PDB file of C-alpha atoms in Angstrom:
ATOM      1  CA  UNK U   1     -30.484 -39.990  91.362  1.00 55.00           C
ATOM      2  CA  UNK U   2     -33.962 -41.450  91.766  1.00 62.00           C
ATOM      3  CA  UNK U   3     -34.491 -45.095  90.419  1.00 59.00           C
ATOM      4  CA  UNK U   4     -36.175 -43.933  87.034  1.00 56.00           C
ATOM      5  CA  UNK U   5     -32.970 -41.667  86.040  1.00 55.00           C
ATOM      6  CA  UNK U   6     -31.022 -44.287  87.236  1.00 54.00           C
ATOM      7  CA  UNK U   7     -32.795 -47.215  84.937  1.00 51.00           C
ATOM      8  CA  UNK U   8     -32.860 -44.592  81.663  1.00 51.00           C
ATOM      9  CA  UNK U   9     -29.156 -43.808  82.038  1.00 56.00           C
ATOM     10  CA  UNK U  10     -28.725 -47.626  82.135  1.00 47.00           C
ATOM     11  CA  UNK U  11     -30.894 -48.426  79.467  1.00 48.00           C
ATOM     12  CA  UNK U  12     -29.104 -45.835  77.236  1.00 51.00           C
ATOM     13  CA  UNK U  13     -25.547 -46.941  78.304  1.00 47.00           C
ATOM     14  CA  UNK U  14     -26.596 -50.474  77.148  1.00 48.00           C
ATOM     15  CA  UNK U  15     -28.097 -49.181  73.797  1.00 49.00           C
ATOM     16  CA  UNK U  16     -24.862 -47.117  73.207  1.00 49.00           C
ATOM     17  CA  UNK U  17     -22.463 -49.963  74.088  1.00 44.00           C
ATOM     18  CA  UNK U  18     -24.871 -52.301  71.841  1.00 47.00           C
ATOM     19  CA  UNK U  19     -24.215 -50.038  68.834  1.00 46.00           C
ATOM     20  CA  UNK U  20     -20.493 -49.842  69.612  1.00 46.00           C
ATOM     21  CA  UNK U  21     -20.293 -53.114  69.700  1.00 45.00           C
ATOM     22  CA  UNK U  22     -22.596 -54.162  66.792  1.00 44.00           C
ATOM     23  CA  UNK U  23     -20.514 -54.409  63.372  1.00 43.00           C
ATOM     24  CA  UNK U  24     -20.509 -51.493  61.791  1.00 46.00           C
ATOM     25  CA  UNK U  25     -19.982 -50.625  58.031  1.00 49.00           C
ATOM     26  CA  UNK U  26     -17.839 -47.356  57.967  1.00 65.00           C
ATOM     27  CA  UNK U  27     -19.249 -44.747  55.299  1.00 81.00           C
ATOM     28  CA  UNK U  28     -17.196 -43.852  52.513  1.00 87.00           C
ATOM     29  CA  UNK U  29     -17.364 -40.134  51.201  1.00 87.00           C
ATOM     30  CA  UNK U  30     -18.170 -40.783  47.265  1.00 90.00           C
ATOM     31  CA  UNK U  31     -20.143 -43.982  48.105  1.00 95.00           C
ATOM     32  CA  UNK U  32     -24.147 -44.506  48.009  1.00 96.00           C
ATOM     33  CA  UNK U  33     -25.665 -43.511  51.695  1.00 97.00           C
ATOM     34  CA  UNK U  34     -27.338 -46.817  53.002  1.00 97.00           C
ATOM     35  CA  UNK U  35     -31.136 -46.921  52.277  1.00 97.00           C
ATOM     36  CA  UNK U  36     -33.871 -46.720  55.017  1.00 97.00           C
ATOM     37  CA  UNK U  37     -37.332 -46.742  55.521  1.00 97.00           C
ATOM     38  CA  UNK U  38     -38.803 -45.793  59.271  1.00 98.00           C
ATOM     39  CA  UNK U  39     -42.086 -45.113  60.681  1.00 97.00           C
ATOM     40  CA  UNK U  40     -41.968 -41.246  61.852  1.00 96.00           C
ATOM     41  CA  UNK U  41     -44.826 -39.164  63.495  1.00 94.00           C
ATOM     42  CA  UNK U  42     -45.908 -38.180  59.790  1.00 91.00           C
ATOM     43  CA  UNK U  43     -45.639 -40.974  58.149  1.00 94.00           C
ATOM     44  CA  UNK U  44     -42.741 -43.091  56.560  1.00 96.00           C
ATOM     45  CA  UNK U  45     -39.229 -41.572  56.249  1.00 97.00           C
ATOM     46  CA  UNK U  46     -37.442 -43.005  53.359  1.00 97.00           C
ATOM     47  CA  UNK U  47     -33.795 -41.647  52.221  1.00 97.00           C
ATOM     48  CA  UNK U  48     -34.791 -42.472  48.656  1.00 96.00           C
ATOM     49  CA  UNK U  49     -38.116 -40.034  49.142  1.00 96.00           C
ATOM     50  CA  UNK U  50     -35.418 -37.035  49.329  1.00 97.00           C
ATOM     51  CA  UNK U  51     -33.899 -38.123  46.036  1.00 95.00           C
ATOM     52  CA  UNK U  52     -32.146 -34.864  44.321  1.00 96.00           C
ATOM     53  CA  UNK U  53     -32.075 -33.234  47.616  1.00 98.00           C
ATOM     54  CA  UNK U  54     -29.181 -32.372  49.930  1.00 98.00           C
ATOM     55  CA  UNK U  55     -29.962 -34.620  52.951  1.00 98.00           C
ATOM     56  CA  UNK U  56     -28.556 -34.065  56.590  1.00 98.00           C
ATOM     57  CA  UNK U  57     -29.097 -37.371  58.433  1.00 98.00           C
ATOM     58  CA  UNK U  58     -28.727 -36.878  62.030  1.00 98.00           C
ATOM     59  CA  UNK U  59     -28.724 -39.697  64.673  1.00 98.00           C
ATOM     60  CA  UNK U  60     -29.937 -38.500  67.773  1.00 98.00           C
ATOM     61  CA  UNK U  61     -31.433 -40.020  71.247  1.00 97.00           C
ATOM     62  CA  UNK U  62     -33.611 -38.255  74.163  1.00 97.00           C
ATOM     63  CA  UNK U  63     -30.911 -38.768  76.703  1.00 96.00           C
ATOM     64  CA  UNK U  64     -28.143 -36.999  74.912  1.00 96.00           C
ATOM     65  CA  UNK U  65     -27.503 -33.354  75.977  1.00 94.00           C
ATOM     66  CA  UNK U  66     -25.508 -32.207  72.864  1.00 95.00           C
ATOM     67  CA  UNK U  67     -28.894 -33.641  70.588  1.00 95.00           C
ATOM     68  CA  UNK U  68     -31.072 -30.957  72.450  1.00 94.00           C
ATOM     69  CA  UNK U  69     -28.764 -28.372  71.749  1.00 94.00           C
ATOM     70  CA  UNK U  70     -28.652 -29.255  68.137  1.00 96.00           C
ATOM     71  CA  UNK U  71     -32.162 -29.384  67.407  1.00 97.00           C
ATOM     72  CA  UNK U  72     -32.384 -25.516  67.371  1.00 96.00           C
ATOM     73  CA  UNK U  73     -29.720 -25.173  64.829  1.00 97.00           C
ATOM     74  CA  UNK U  74     -31.203 -28.238  62.714  1.00 98.00           C
ATOM     75  CA  UNK U  75     -34.516 -26.149  62.377  1.00 98.00           C
ATOM     76  CA  UNK U  76     -32.829 -22.981  61.595  1.00 98.00           C
ATOM     77  CA  UNK U  77     -30.874 -25.037  58.878  1.00 98.00           C
ATOM     78  CA  UNK U  78     -34.148 -26.505  57.299  1.00 98.00           C
ATOM     79  CA  UNK U  79     -36.016 -23.184  57.526  1.00 98.00           C
ATOM     80  CA  UNK U  80     -33.037 -21.289  56.063  1.00 98.00           C
ATOM     81  CA  UNK U  81     -32.028 -24.041  53.314  1.00 98.00           C
ATOM     82  CA  UNK U  82     -35.027 -26.145  52.922  1.00 98.00           C
ATOM     83  CA  UNK U  83     -36.454 -24.076  49.928  1.00 97.00           C
ATOM     84  CA  UNK U  84     -32.559 -24.560  48.151  1.00 97.00           C
ATOM     85  CA  UNK U  85     -33.192 -28.513  48.617  1.00 97.00           C
ATOM     86  CA  UNK U  86     -31.928 -29.063  51.893  1.00 98.00           C
ATOM     87  CA  UNK U  87     -33.800 -31.610  53.735  1.00 98.00           C
ATOM     88  CA  UNK U  88     -32.949 -32.835  57.317  1.00 98.00           C
ATOM     89  CA  UNK U  89     -34.226 -36.291  58.714  1.00 98.00           C
ATOM     90  CA  UNK U  90     -33.465 -36.621  62.235  1.00 98.00           C
ATOM     91  CA  UNK U  91     -33.309 -40.793  63.271  1.00 98.00           C
ATOM     92  CA  UNK U  92     -33.989 -41.205  66.801  1.00 98.00           C
ATOM     93  CA  UNK U  93     -32.237 -44.368  68.200  1.00 97.00           C
ATOM     94  CA  UNK U  94     -34.275 -44.710  71.272  1.00 97.00           C
ATOM     95  CA  UNK U  95     -35.342 -48.266  72.676  1.00 96.00           C
ATOM     96  CA  UNK U  96     -38.921 -46.914  73.362  1.00 96.00           C
ATOM     97  CA  UNK U  97     -40.164 -44.596  70.877  1.00 96.00           C
ATOM     98  CA  UNK U  98     -42.018 -42.908  73.844  1.00 97.00           C
ATOM     99  CA  UNK U  99     -39.150 -41.452  74.945  1.00 97.00           C
ATOM    100  CA  UNK U 100     -38.612 -39.535  71.745  1.00 97.00           C
ATOM    101  CA  UNK U 101     -42.063 -38.395  71.390  1.00 96.00           C
ATOM    102  CA  UNK U 102     -41.455 -36.768  75.156  1.00 97.00           C
ATOM    103  CA  UNK U 103     -38.227 -35.385  74.047  1.00 97.00           C
ATOM    104  CA  UNK U 104     -39.895 -33.844  70.726  1.00 97.00           C
ATOM    105  CA  UNK U 105     -42.848 -32.308  72.805  1.00 97.00           C
ATOM    106  CA  UNK U 106     -39.977 -30.453  74.675  1.00 95.00           C
ATOM    107  CA  UNK U 107     -37.650 -29.555  71.559  1.00 95.00           C
ATOM    108  CA  UNK U 108     -39.839 -29.639  68.814  1.00 96.00           C
ATOM    109  CA  UNK U 109     -38.207 -30.477  65.278  1.00 97.00           C
ATOM    110  CA  UNK U 110     -39.201 -28.575  61.998  1.00 97.00           C
ATOM    111  CA  UNK U 111     -37.692 -31.493  60.052  1.00 98.00           C
ATOM    112  CA  UNK U 112     -38.397 -35.003  58.847  1.00 98.00           C
ATOM    113  CA  UNK U 113     -38.082 -37.434  62.046  1.00 98.00           C
ATOM    114  CA  UNK U 114     -37.898 -41.230  61.948  1.00 98.00           C
ATOM    115  CA  UNK U 115     -37.691 -43.777  64.712  1.00 98.00           C
ATOM    116  CA  UNK U 116     -35.501 -46.675  64.658  1.00 98.00           C
ATOM    117  CA  UNK U 117     -35.744 -48.373  67.989  1.00 96.00           C
ATOM    118  CA  UNK U 118     -34.219 -51.474  66.447  1.00 96.00           C
ATOM    119  CA  UNK U 119     -30.958 -49.332  65.588  1.00 95.00           C
ATOM    120  CA  UNK U 120     -30.472 -50.913  62.174  1.00 96.00           C
ATOM    121  CA  UNK U 121     -30.034 -47.493  60.484  1.00 97.00           C
ATOM    122  CA  UNK U 122     -27.161 -46.597  62.697  1.00 96.00           C
ATOM    123  CA  UNK U 123     -25.754 -49.625  62.450  1.00 95.00           C
ATOM    124  CA  UNK U 124     -25.719 -49.265  58.502  1.00 96.00           C
ATOM    125  CA  UNK U 125     -24.321 -45.785  58.801  1.00 96.00           C
ATOM    126  CA  UNK U 126     -21.411 -47.174  61.451  1.00 93.00           C
ATOM    127  CA  UNK U 127     -22.587 -44.657  64.292  1.00 93.00           C
ATOM    128  CA  UNK U 128     -20.357 -44.393  67.082  1.00 89.00           C
ATOM    129  CA  UNK U 129     -22.029 -41.913  69.425  1.00 90.00           C
ATOM    130  CA  UNK U 130     -24.964 -39.502  69.738  1.00 94.00           C
ATOM    131  CA  UNK U 131     -25.479 -36.979  67.982  1.00 96.00           C
ATOM    132  CA  UNK U 132     -23.649 -38.140  64.709  1.00 96.00           C
ATOM    133  CA  UNK U 133     -24.770 -36.855  61.419  1.00 97.00           C
ATOM    134  CA  UNK U 134     -24.072 -37.852  57.741  1.00 97.00           C
ATOM    135  CA  UNK U 135     -24.383 -35.308  54.824  1.00 98.00           C
ATOM    136  CA  UNK U 136     -25.722 -37.271  51.474  1.00 98.00           C
ATOM    137  CA  UNK U 137     -25.643 -35.270  48.352  1.00 97.00           C
ATOM    138  CA  UNK U 138     -28.275 -34.694  45.723  1.00 96.00           C
ATOM    139  CA  UNK U 139     -26.834 -37.779  44.094  1.00 96.00           C
ATOM    140  CA  UNK U 140     -27.785 -39.957  46.986  1.00 96.00           C
ATOM    141  CA  UNK U 141     -23.743 -40.638  48.229  1.00 97.00           C
ATOM    142  CA  UNK U 142     -21.850 -39.693  51.177  1.00 97.00           C
ATOM    143  CA  UNK U 143     -20.351 -36.217  51.704  1.00 96.00           C
ATOM    144  CA  UNK U 144     -19.144 -36.311  55.256  1.00 94.00           C
ATOM    145  CA  UNK U 145     -19.661 -37.507  58.567  1.00 95.00           C
ATOM    146  CA  UNK U 146     -19.631 -35.702  61.742  1.00 94.00           C
ATOM    147  CA  UNK U 147     -19.860 -36.762  65.430  1.00 93.00           C
ATOM    148  CA  UNK U 148     -20.993 -34.523  68.534  1.00 93.00           C
ATOM    149  CA  UNK U 149     -22.338 -31.496  68.296  1.00 95.00           C
ATOM    150  CA  UNK U 150     -21.180 -28.055  69.969  1.00 92.00           C
ATOM    151  CA  UNK U 151     -21.848 -24.445  69.385  1.00 90.00           C
ATOM    152  CA  UNK U 152     -18.290 -24.289  67.818  1.00 91.00           C
ATOM    153  CA  UNK U 153     -19.349 -26.812  65.207  1.00 92.00           C
ATOM    154  CA  UNK U 154     -21.864 -24.738  63.955  1.00 94.00           C
ATOM    155  CA  UNK U 155     -20.276 -22.534  61.272  1.00 95.00           C
ATOM    156  CA  UNK U 156     -18.338 -25.731  59.520  1.00 95.00           C
ATOM    157  CA  UNK U 157     -21.372 -27.611  59.327  1.00 96.00           C
ATOM    158  CA  UNK U 158     -23.191 -24.807  57.718  1.00 97.00           C
ATOM    159  CA  UNK U 159     -20.401 -24.248  55.552  1.00 96.00           C
ATOM    160  CA  UNK U 160     -20.641 -27.984  54.281  1.00 96.00           C
ATOM    161  CA  UNK U 161     -24.525 -27.744  53.631  1.00 97.00           C
ATOM    162  CA  UNK U 162     -23.914 -24.662  51.760  1.00 97.00           C
ATOM    163  CA  UNK U 163     -21.054 -26.132  49.553  1.00 96.00           C
ATOM    164  CA  UNK U 164     -23.359 -29.373  48.656  1.00 96.00           C
ATOM    165  CA  UNK U 165     -26.220 -27.213  47.924  1.00 97.00           C
ATOM    166  CA  UNK U 166     -24.062 -25.222  45.311  1.00 92.00           C
ATOM    167  CA  UNK U 167     -22.740 -28.292  44.045  1.00 73.00           C
ATOM    168  CA  UNK U 168     -26.317 -29.469  43.571  1.00 59.00           C
ATOM    169  CA  UNK U 169     -27.088 -26.743  40.867  1.00 54.00           C
TER     170      UNK U 169
END
């Protein structure tokens, strides 16, 4: 392994350890989702901007293999359910925004992206690993949390999104 990859993995591991070591408030279903206001490639990304919508908040990093697998699925969910009131928001936790931009160049997102190099948002959401996601109802309250991403998760996650959109009406 070359020095760049070794250094990148060391930085990624350090960031993850810092996230795990940081005091995290566990989210509770039925409680308001923590607000955030992040810079993104298309402008500010704020949870309050999506009031009245079902929001799937996904925490991801450029070095996360399962994150790369989740993006096509999230693109599909945004296209399929966006017209019904779903908004997917990807919160990147890379220490260097340029790493996130490089990832996005090869794995495009067709949903909102916010950059949080300081890690405040994942700490407020109690994120323990990458990727992690939180489904927020149209009322701004947490519906559920999910850690990881694998093909077997897709059906269950889509069912939760559909149920949340159905409850919205």
